């Protein structure tokens, strides 16, 4: 799994050695101000809100197969996704990695450290917008190994199965905010009943170019909530971005049985029939 993460130098070499489609997941203004030469801008990787209904999943597959095809991904190219930095873009590059993997794309990488890692190496940047040659995206039905829906989450509540891991920011975890989009963006605030919590930032080392912690450091963080390499884990956040970031960190550290509830709190909180835990966590204790 660690081979998913490329250094800036490795990406620079890869771009000159084999067919590569570099995808910039940042907002269009940031992309226009400067980007990796030849990179295409796909901010929808981050902004698209998905549901786990059959209709929602069909929409997601159709939209992104078309989007990635327009970017020139035919299956022969290696897709490399980046954001500004690993801890500032809410995991958007990892969300792109997750989406491509869910759609069955065979070769997907992430620029470890994002655009800031590229700049730190003083590698060239560009403001030119490329015109990709569209391709037929090779959509495959492989997503069940990675993604779960609300029914699987509901079945896991209160059982001895997978650990439900919430990786949202502190204000969402304690129920004072419903989302990064605003405190009342969703109709309910709280958590999945029985979930444990590791704020997604904890799996990265701060610095001039933030990176994921070393595997043993990630496992030490996981041990604080009872997760080992052998623990099955269901991840969620608000819309699957920060959880995608965590998925990459966990799998890179050797926690292999990890699945992501992509609809996450944005979907769960909008169904009043689904249970939530409100108030301050552990307040009763």
Coordinates of C-alpha atoms in Angstrom, one line a residue:
X1 CA 0.0 0.0 0.0
X2 CA 2.9 2.4 0.7
X3 CA 3.7 2.3 -3.1
X4 CA 0.5 4.4 -3.5
X5 CA 2.4 7.4 -2.1
X6 CA 4.9 9.0 -4.5
X7 CA 7.4 11.6 -3.5
X8 CA 7.7 14.7 -5.7
X9 CA 10.9 13.4 -7.2
X10 CA 9.3 10.1 -8.0
X11 CA 6.4 11.8 -9.7
X12 CA 8.7 13.9 -11.7
X13 CA 10.6 10.8 -12.9
X14 CA 7.4 8.9 -13.6
X15 CA 6.0 11.7 -15.8
X16 CA 9.0 11.3 -18.1
X17 CA 9.1 7.6 -18.1
X18 CA 5.5 6.4 -18.8
X19 CA 2.0 7.6 -19.7
X20 CA 0.8 9.6 -16.7
X21 CA -2.3 11.7 -16.1
X22 CA -1.7 14.1 -13.2
X23 CA -4.9 15.3 -11.5
X24 CA -5.0 18.5 -9.5
X25 CA -7.9 18.3 -7.0
X26 CA -7.7 21.9 -5.8
X27 CA -10.2 24.6 -6.5
X28 CA -10.0 26.2 -9.9
X29 CA -8.5 29.5 -8.6
X30 CA -5.6 27.7 -6.9
X31 CA -5.0 25.6 -10.1
X32 CA -5.0 28.7 -12.3
X33 CA -2.4 30.4 -10.1
X34 CA 0.0 27.6 -10.8
X35 CA 0.1 23.8 -11.0
X36 CA 2.2 20.8 -12.0
X37 CA 2.9 21.0 -15.7
X38 CA 0.3 19.0 -17.7
X39 CA -2.0 18.5 -14.7
X40 CA -5.7 18.6 -15.3
X41 CA -8.0 20.2 -12.7
X42 CA -10.9 18.0 -11.3
X43 CA -12.2 19.7 -8.2
X44 CA -15.4 17.6 -8.3
X45 CA -13.3 14.9 -6.8
X46 CA -13.8 16.8 -3.6
X47 CA -17.1 18.6 -3.9
X48 CA -19.4 15.8 -5.1
X49 CA -21.8 14.6 -2.4
X50 CA -22.7 10.9 -2.7
X51 CA -25.4 8.7 -1.2
X52 CA -25.3 4.9 -0.9
X53 CA -28.6 4.2 -2.5
X54 CA -28.6 2.3 -5.7
X55 CA -29.5 5.4 -7.6
X56 CA -26.8 7.4 -5.8
X57 CA -24.1 4.9 -6.6
X58 CA -25.2 4.7 -10.2
X59 CA -25.0 8.5 -10.5
X60 CA -21.5 8.5 -8.9
X61 CA -20.2 5.8 -11.3
X62 CA -21.6 7.5 -14.3
X63 CA -20.4 10.9 -13.4
X64 CA -16.8 10.0 -12.6
X65 CA -16.3 7.4 -15.3
X66 CA -17.2 10.3 -17.7
X67 CA -15.1 12.8 -15.8
X68 CA -12.0 10.6 -15.6
X69 CA -12.4 9.6 -19.3
X70 CA -12.4 13.2 -20.4
X71 CA -9.2 13.6 -18.4
X72 CA -7.6 10.9 -20.6
X73 CA -7.7 7.8 -18.4
X74 CA -8.0 4.7 -20.5
X75 CA -6.4 2.2 -18.1
X76 CA -3.0 2.4 -19.7
X77 CA -2.0 5.5 -17.9
X78 CA -1.0 5.9 -14.2
X79 CA -3.3 8.4 -12.5
X80 CA -1.6 10.6 -9.9
X81 CA -3.7 12.9 -7.7
X82 CA -2.6 15.8 -5.6
X83 CA -4.0 18.5 -3.4
X84 CA -2.2 21.5 -1.8
X85 CA -1.0 19.7 1.3
X86 CA -2.1 16.5 3.0
X87 CA -3.6 18.3 6.1
X88 CA -5.2 21.3 4.5
X89 CA -7.5 20.0 1.7
X90 CA -9.7 17.7 3.9
X91 CA -8.2 14.7 2.1
X92 CA -9.3 15.6 -1.4
X93 CA -6.4 13.8 -3.1
X94 CA -7.1 10.6 -1.1
X95 CA -10.8 10.9 -2.0
X96 CA -9.8 10.9 -5.6
X97 CA -7.6 7.9 -5.0
X98 CA -10.6 6.2 -3.3
X99 CA -13.0 7.1 -6.2
X100 CA -10.7 5.7 -8.9
X101 CA -10.1 2.6 -6.9
X102 CA -13.8 2.1 -6.3
X103 CA -14.3 2.4 -10.1
X104 CA -11.7 -0.3 -10.6
X105 CA -8.9 1.8 -12.2
X106 CA -5.8 -0.3 -12.1
X107 CA -3.0 2.3 -11.6
X108 CA -3.6 5.1 -9.0
X109 CA -1.0 7.1 -7.0
X110 CA -1.1 10.0 -4.6
X111 CA 1.6 12.8 -4.5
X112 CA 2.7 12.5 -0.8
X113 CA 2.8 16.0 0.6
X114 CA 0.8 17.5 -2.3
X115 CA 1.6 20.6 -4.2
X116 CA 3.7 21.9 -1.3
X117 CA 6.0 18.9 -1.6
X118 CA 6.4 19.7 -5.4
X119 CA 7.3 23.3 -4.6
X120 CA 9.7 22.3 -1.8
X121 CA 11.7 20.4 -4.4
X122 CA 11.8 23.5 -6.6
X123 CA 10.3 21.6 -9.5
X124 CA 8.7 23.4 -12.4
X125 CA 5.1 24.8 -12.3
X126 CA 2.8 26.1 -15.0
X127 CA -0.3 28.1 -15.6
X128 CA -1.0 26.5 -19.0
X129 CA -4.2 24.5 -19.2
X130 CA -3.7 21.2 -21.1
X131 CA -6.2 19.7 -23.5
X132 CA -6.4 16.0 -22.7
X133 CA -7.3 13.4 -25.3
X134 CA -10.6 11.9 -24.1
X135 CA -10.5 8.1 -23.5
X136 CA -13.0 5.4 -22.7
X137 CA -12.7 4.9 -19.0
X138 CA -12.5 1.2 -18.0
X139 CA -15.3 1.1 -15.4
X140 CA -15.3 -2.1 -13.4
X141 CA -17.5 -3.4 -10.6
X142 CA -14.9 -3.8 -7.9
X143 CA -16.1 -1.3 -5.3
X144 CA -17.6 -3.7 -2.7
X145 CA -14.1 -4.4 -1.4
X146 CA -13.8 -0.7 -0.5
X147 CA -17.1 0.9 0.0
X148 CA -20.0 0.2 2.3
X149 CA -23.4 1.8 2.6
X150 CA -25.7 2.8 5.4
X151 CA -27.2 -0.7 5.6
X152 CA -23.8 -2.3 6.3
X153 CA -23.2 0.4 8.9
X154 CA -26.6 -0.2 10.5
X155 CA -25.9 -3.9 10.8
X156 CA -22.6 -3.2 12.5
X157 CA -24.0 -1.0 15.3
X158 CA -23.8 -2.5 18.7
X159 CA -22.1 -5.7 17.5
X160 CA -18.8 -7.4 17.8
X161 CA -17.9 -6.8 14.2
X162 CA -16.0 -4.0 12.6
X163 CA -14.9 -1.0 14.6
X164 CA -16.7 2.2 13.5
X165 CA -14.1 4.9 13.3
X166 CA -15.1 8.6 13.2
X167 CA -12.3 10.8 11.9
X168 CA -14.1 14.2 11.8
X169 CA -12.9 17.4 13.4
X170 CA -13.5 17.8 17.1
X171 CA -16.5 20.1 16.9
X172 CA -18.3 17.5 14.7
X173 CA -17.4 14.6 17.1
X174 CA -18.7 16.3 20.2
X175 CA -21.9 17.4 18.3
X176 CA -21.5 21.2 18.3
X177 CA -21.3 21.3 14.5
X178 CA -22.9 19.1 11.9
X179 CA -20.2 19.6 9.1
X180 CA -17.3 21.6 7.8
X181 CA -19.8 23.5 5.7
X182 CA -21.4 25.1 8.8
X183 CA -22.8 24.1 12.2
X184 CA -26.3 23.5 10.9
X185 CA -25.6 22.3 7.4
X186 CA -27.0 18.9 8.3
X187 CA -30.3 18.5 10.2
X188 CA -28.7 16.5 13.1
X189 CA -25.5 16.7 15.0
X190 CA -23.7 13.8 16.8
X191 CA -22.1 10.5 16.1
X192 CA -22.7 7.0 15.0
X193 CA -23.7 5.0 18.1
X194 CA -20.6 3.2 19.5
X195 CA -18.1 4.9 17.2
X196 CA -14.6 5.5 18.4
X197 CA -12.7 8.7 17.3
X198 CA -9.3 9.6 15.9
X199 CA -9.2 13.1 14.5
X200 CA -7.8 12.7 11.0
X201 CA -5.0 15.3 11.6
X202 CA -3.4 12.9 14.1
X203 CA -2.2 10.6 11.4
X204 CA 0.0 13.2 9.9
X205 CA 3.2 14.9 11.0
X206 CA 3.1 18.7 10.9
X207 CA 6.0 20.6 9.4
X208 CA 6.9 22.6 6.3
X209 CA 5.5 19.8 4.2
X210 CA 3.1 17.7 6.3
X211 CA 3.3 13.9 5.6
X212 CA 1.6 10.8 6.9
X213 CA 3.2 9.5 10.1
X214 CA 5.4 6.4 9.9
X215 CA 3.5 3.0 10.0
X216 CA 4.5 2.3 13.6
X217 CA 3.3 5.8 14.6
X218 CA 0.0 5.3 12.9
X219 CA -0.5 2.0 14.6
X220 CA 0.3 3.7 17.9
X221 CA -2.5 6.2 17.3
X222 CA -4.9 3.3 16.3
X223 CA -4.0 1.4 19.5
X224 CA -5.5 4.2 21.6
X225 CA -9.0 3.1 20.3
X226 CA -8.3 -0.6 20.2
X227 CA -7.5 -0.9 16.5
X228 CA -4.7 -3.3 15.5
X229 CA -3.5 -4.5 12.1
X230 CA -6.1 -7.3 12.4
X231 CA -9.1 -5.2 13.3
X232 CA -11.8 -4.7 10.6
X233 CA -12.6 -1.0 10.4
X234 CA -15.5 1.0 9.0
X235 CA -14.5 4.6 8.4
X236 CA -16.7 7.7 8.1
X237 CA -16.4 11.5 8.2
X238 CA -18.8 14.0 6.6
X239 CA -18.5 13.1 2.9
X240 CA -15.7 10.5 2.6
X241 CA -12.7 12.8 2.1
X242 CA -11.1 12.9 5.5
X243 CA -12.0 9.2 5.8
X244 CA -10.2 8.5 2.5
X245 CA -7.2 10.2 3.9
X246 CA -7.4 8.0 7.0
X247 CA -7.9 4.9 4.8
X248 CA -4.7 5.5 3.0
X249 CA -2.8 6.1 6.3
X250 CA -4.3 2.9 7.8
X251 CA -3.6 0.7 4.8
X252 CA -0.1 2.1 4.5
X253 CA 0.5 1.1 8.1
X254 CA -0.8 -2.5 7.5
X255 CA -4.4 -2.3 8.6
X256 CA -5.8 -4.0 5.6
X257 CA -9.4 -4.7 6.4
X258 CA -10.7 -1.2 6.1
X259 CA -13.9 -0.1 4.3
X260 CA -15.3 3.4 3.9
X261 CA -18.9 4.6 4.4
X262 CA -18.7 7.1 1.6
X263 CA -22.1 8.7 2.2
X264 CA -20.9 9.4 5.8
X265 CA -22.6 11.9 8.1
X266 CA -24.0 13.9 5.2
X267 CA -26.2 10.9 4.3
X268 CA -26.7 9.4 7.8
X269 CA -27.8 12.6 9.5
X270 CA -30.5 13.3 6.9
X271 CA -32.5 10.0 7.6
X272 CA -34.4 10.5 10.9
X273 CA -34.9 6.8 11.1
X274 CA -31.2 6.1 11.6
X275 CA -29.9 6.2 15.2
X276 CA -27.4 8.7 16.4
X277 CA -25.6 9.5 19.6
X278 CA -26.0 13.1 20.7
X279 CA -24.4 15.3 23.4
X280 CA -20.8 15.2 24.6
X281 CA -19.2 11.8 24.1
X282 CA -18.4 9.9 27.3
X283 CA -20.3 12.6 29.3
X284 CA -22.1 10.0 31.3
X285 CA -18.8 8.4 32.3

